[in-house]
Structure formats: structure tokens, C-alpha cells
């Protein structure tokens, strides 16, 4: 697998998350939207959101209620950094340099990948989710 195979912009097609009991979880709604970008210099960026997030009543992003801010944060994820492909293990490593979730900064995000033409599937290892664990499978289509 060459870096060239990953280079480009990818549109989110679907996210399927499952908890340890196999129950589906939709942290960004049932039809999330997003984009992941990989460039030829090993830079990457990803954004995923629930398109049904509610607007703040105040129309001021710095004056939302606690509940508005909480729901906006929970319905969106974004981070950027470098990436590295390990073809032997079938993983892409996102080396996070900046993230809206501060606990990711400076940490590697491991994603198992399957690349089939213009379709990219990324699967997470188990990730903490509200006191439990979840595994997410994200399907992307080259733009």
C-alpha cells in the first residue's frame, strides 16, 4: 500500500458503531456527514458531524447554554496531524497534533483500513464511550 493510494479528499458515506454487546450506536446521528483528507506530505485532517445539530438560540458561539454547547460538542469531531501507513498490519496511524477533544492531542489514532478503488473503510479499535467501549466502522468515498 502506497501513500499515494490514500492521497485525496474522501466524503463520509456511513458510520456504524457497536458497543460491546453489539448494539448499534449513532454518536453523529443516523446520517452523519464528514470529510477526511490525506495529502502527499503525510498530513491529514478529519471532520465528522451530525447534520441535525441545533443552532444556538443566541446566535453567538461564545454565548451558548451549557446544554447547547454540550450537544454541539458531542455532535462533532475534528482533528488533524500526520499519518503513516503500515501495510503489513493493515493500519493507518493518525498522529494527532490538534483536536477539538484535547485528550487526543499528541496521541496516535489507530485505524484498520480496507481500500477498494475509490472506497475506503476505516475501523477503530475499541474506544471508550460513556463508560463502555465501542468499535466504529467508517466508510468513505473518494471525492
mmCIF file of C-alpha atoms in Angstrom:
data_model
loop_
_atom_site.group_PDB
_atom_site.id
_atom_site.type_symbol
_atom_site.label_atom_id
_atom_site.label_comp_id
_atom_site.label_asym_id
_atom_site.label_seq_id
_atom_site.Cartn_x
_atom_site.Cartn_y
_atom_site.Cartn_z
ATOM 1 C CA UNK A 1 0.000 0.000 0.000
ATOM 2 C CA UNK A 2 1.496 3.264 -1.074
ATOM 3 C CA UNK A 3 0.769 6.612 0.470
ATOM 4 C CA UNK A 4 -0.398 7.673 -2.995
ATOM 5 C CA UNK A 5 -3.382 5.318 -2.671
ATOM 6 C CA UNK A 6 -4.643 7.332 0.325
ATOM 7 C CA UNK A 7 -3.933 10.811 -1.042
ATOM 8 C CA UNK A 8 -7.058 12.827 -1.713
ATOM 9 C CA UNK A 9 -10.299 14.021 -0.194
ATOM 10 C CA UNK A 10 -12.838 11.477 0.979
ATOM 11 C CA UNK A 11 -16.534 12.055 1.713
ATOM 12 C CA UNK A 12 -18.137 10.197 4.606
ATOM 13 C CA UNK A 13 -20.678 7.610 3.442
ATOM 14 C CA UNK A 14 -21.598 5.992 6.763
ATOM 15 C CA UNK A 15 -20.617 5.373 10.369
ATOM 16 C CA UNK A 16 -21.630 2.174 12.117
ATOM 17 C CA UNK A 17 -20.659 1.945 15.780
ATOM 18 C CA UNK A 18 -21.311 -1.038 18.017
ATOM 19 C CA UNK A 19 -20.975 -1.389 21.772
ATOM 20 C CA UNK A 20 -19.507 -4.472 23.454
ATOM 21 C CA UNK A 21 -22.921 -6.178 23.284
ATOM 22 C CA UNK A 22 -23.212 -5.489 19.550
ATOM 23 C CA UNK A 23 -25.881 -2.805 19.986
ATOM 24 C CA UNK A 24 -25.672 -0.018 17.366
ATOM 25 C CA UNK A 25 -24.683 3.485 18.483
ATOM 26 C CA UNK A 26 -25.038 6.623 16.347
ATOM 27 C CA UNK A 27 -22.886 9.302 18.009
ATOM 28 C CA UNK A 28 -23.271 11.643 14.997
ATOM 29 C CA UNK A 29 -26.838 10.694 14.074
ATOM 30 C CA UNK A 30 -28.004 8.091 11.575
ATOM 31 C CA UNK A 31 -26.788 10.081 8.542
ATOM 32 C CA UNK A 32 -23.567 11.814 9.587
ATOM 33 C CA UNK A 33 -21.582 13.953 7.183
ATOM 34 C CA UNK A 34 -17.864 14.474 7.036
ATOM 35 C CA UNK A 35 -14.607 14.611 5.169
ATOM 36 C CA UNK A 36 -11.152 13.161 5.627
ATOM 37 C CA UNK A 37 -8.171 14.494 3.689
ATOM 38 C CA UNK A 38 -4.781 12.846 3.215
ATOM 39 C CA UNK A 39 -2.046 14.714 1.318
ATOM 40 C CA UNK A 40 1.204 13.564 -0.260
ATOM 41 C CA UNK A 41 3.285 15.061 2.568
ATOM 42 C CA UNK A 42 1.699 12.797 5.198
ATOM 43 C CA UNK A 43 -0.688 15.457 6.539
ATOM 44 C CA UNK A 44 -4.252 14.513 7.377
ATOM 45 C CA UNK A 45 -7.417 16.137 8.669
ATOM 46 C CA UNK A 46 -10.839 14.738 9.525
ATOM 47 C CA UNK A 47 -14.192 16.265 10.418
ATOM 48 C CA UNK A 48 -17.430 14.424 11.166
ATOM 49 C CA UNK A 49 -20.717 15.889 12.309
ATOM 50 C CA UNK A 50 -24.337 15.211 12.963
ATOM 51 C CA UNK A 51 -26.122 17.379 10.371
ATOM 52 C CA UNK A 52 -29.133 17.703 12.683
ATOM 53 C CA UNK A 53 -27.341 19.666 15.408
ATOM 54 C CA UNK A 54 -29.466 22.530 16.706
ATOM 55 C CA UNK A 55 -28.473 26.157 16.331
ATOM 56 C CA UNK A 56 -27.730 28.192 19.464
ATOM 57 C CA UNK A 57 -30.654 30.380 20.486
ATOM 58 C CA UNK A 58 -28.337 33.388 20.997
ATOM 59 C CA UNK A 59 -26.647 33.063 17.551
ATOM 60 C CA UNK A 60 -23.369 33.743 19.411
ATOM 61 C CA UNK A 61 -20.971 30.778 19.536
ATOM 62 C CA UNK A 62 -19.483 32.131 22.767
ATOM 63 C CA UNK A 63 -22.853 32.536 24.496
ATOM 64 C CA UNK A 64 -24.490 29.137 24.201
ATOM 65 C CA UNK A 65 -26.204 27.480 27.127
ATOM 66 C CA UNK A 66 -24.444 24.547 28.797
ATOM 67 C CA UNK A 67 -26.807 22.133 27.023
ATOM 68 C CA UNK A 68 -26.310 23.795 23.605
ATOM 69 C CA UNK A 69 -22.526 23.632 23.953
ATOM 70 C CA UNK A 70 -22.640 20.018 25.165
ATOM 71 C CA UNK A 71 -24.837 18.877 22.261
ATOM 72 C CA UNK A 72 -22.758 20.805 19.705
ATOM 73 C CA UNK A 73 -19.531 19.226 21.036
ATOM 74 C CA UNK A 74 -20.992 15.715 21.189
ATOM 75 C CA UNK A 75 -22.307 16.003 17.624
ATOM 76 C CA UNK A 76 -18.992 16.939 16.041
ATOM 77 C CA UNK A 77 -15.444 15.657 15.952
ATOM 78 C CA UNK A 78 -12.378 17.054 14.258
ATOM 79 C CA UNK A 79 -8.641 16.555 14.397
ATOM 80 C CA UNK A 80 -5.547 16.976 12.250
ATOM 81 C CA UNK A 81 -1.958 15.825 12.170
ATOM 82 C CA UNK A 82 0.337 13.471 10.299
ATOM 83 C CA UNK A 83 -0.352 9.962 9.097
ATOM 84 C CA UNK A 84 1.622 6.820 8.478
ATOM 85 C CA UNK A 85 0.563 3.645 6.692
ATOM 86 C CA UNK A 86 1.558 0.218 7.991
ATOM 87 C CA UNK A 87 0.596 -2.082 5.146
ATOM 88 C CA UNK A 88 1.750 -5.271 6.911
ATOM 89 C CA UNK A 89 -0.686 -4.708 9.784
ATOM 90 C CA UNK A 90 -3.373 -3.105 7.600
ATOM 91 C CA UNK A 91 -3.442 0.077 9.651
ATOM 92 C CA UNK A 92 -3.168 3.793 9.115
ATOM 93 C CA UNK A 93 -1.892 5.740 12.105
ATOM 94 C CA UNK A 94 -3.231 9.255 12.602
ATOM 95 C CA UNK A 95 -0.645 11.145 14.676
ATOM 96 C CA UNK A 96 -2.844 13.834 16.238
ATOM 97 C CA UNK A 97 -1.371 17.325 16.511
ATOM 98 C CA UNK A 98 -4.616 19.222 17.161
ATOM 99 C CA UNK A 99 -8.112 18.141 18.128
ATOM 100 C CA UNK A 100 -11.340 19.584 19.451
ATOM 101 C CA UNK A 101 -11.123 16.766 22.051
ATOM 102 C CA UNK A 102 -7.932 17.680 23.955
ATOM 103 C CA UNK A 103 -7.234 14.109 25.133
ATOM 104 C CA UNK A 104 -6.328 13.091 21.559
ATOM 105 C CA UNK A 105 -3.553 15.647 21.127
ATOM 106 C CA UNK A 106 -0.133 14.007 20.935
ATOM 107 C CA UNK A 107 -1.650 10.541 20.725
ATOM 108 C CA UNK A 108 -1.897 8.111 17.821
ATOM 109 C CA UNK A 109 -5.290 7.111 16.493
ATOM 110 C CA UNK A 110 -5.050 3.620 15.001
ATOM 111 C CA UNK A 111 -7.428 2.744 12.165
ATOM 112 C CA UNK A 112 -7.630 -0.618 10.414
ATOM 113 C CA UNK A 113 -8.163 0.032 6.720
ATOM 114 C CA UNK A 114 -9.551 -1.605 3.611
ATOM 115 C CA UNK A 115 -9.042 0.243 0.356
ATOM 116 C CA UNK A 116 -11.014 -0.882 -2.663
ATOM 117 C CA UNK A 117 -10.699 1.539 -5.577
ATOM 118 C CA UNK A 118 -12.482 4.730 -4.562
ATOM 119 C CA UNK A 119 -13.868 3.242 -1.346
ATOM 120 C CA UNK A 120 -12.011 3.417 1.950
ATOM 121 C CA UNK A 121 -13.180 1.676 5.118
ATOM 122 C CA UNK A 122 -11.614 2.627 8.451
ATOM 123 C CA UNK A 123 -12.356 0.636 11.603
ATOM 124 C CA UNK A 124 -11.356 1.731 15.080
ATOM 125 C CA UNK A 125 -10.055 -0.479 17.844
ATOM 126 C CA UNK A 126 -12.316 -0.381 20.944
ATOM 127 C CA UNK A 127 -12.786 3.246 22.073
ATOM 128 C CA UNK A 128 -14.212 4.489 25.383
ATOM 129 C CA UNK A 129 -17.840 5.592 25.076
ATOM 130 C CA UNK A 130 -19.915 6.653 28.091
ATOM 131 C CA UNK A 131 -18.415 4.140 30.487
ATOM 132 C CA UNK A 132 -18.298 1.329 27.940
ATOM 133 C CA UNK A 133 -16.446 0.583 24.713
ATOM 134 C CA UNK A 134 -17.418 0.887 21.071
ATOM 135 C CA UNK A 135 -15.925 -0.067 17.732
ATOM 136 C CA UNK A 136 -16.760 2.142 14.768
ATOM 137 C CA UNK A 137 -16.594 1.394 11.064
ATOM 138 C CA UNK A 138 -16.456 4.461 8.836
ATOM 139 C CA UNK A 139 -16.971 4.189 5.097
ATOM 140 C CA UNK A 140 -15.574 6.891 2.810
ATOM 141 C CA UNK A 141 -15.850 7.594 -0.936
ATOM 142 C CA UNK A 142 -13.128 9.403 -2.848
ATOM 143 C CA UNK A 143 -14.306 12.867 -3.928
#
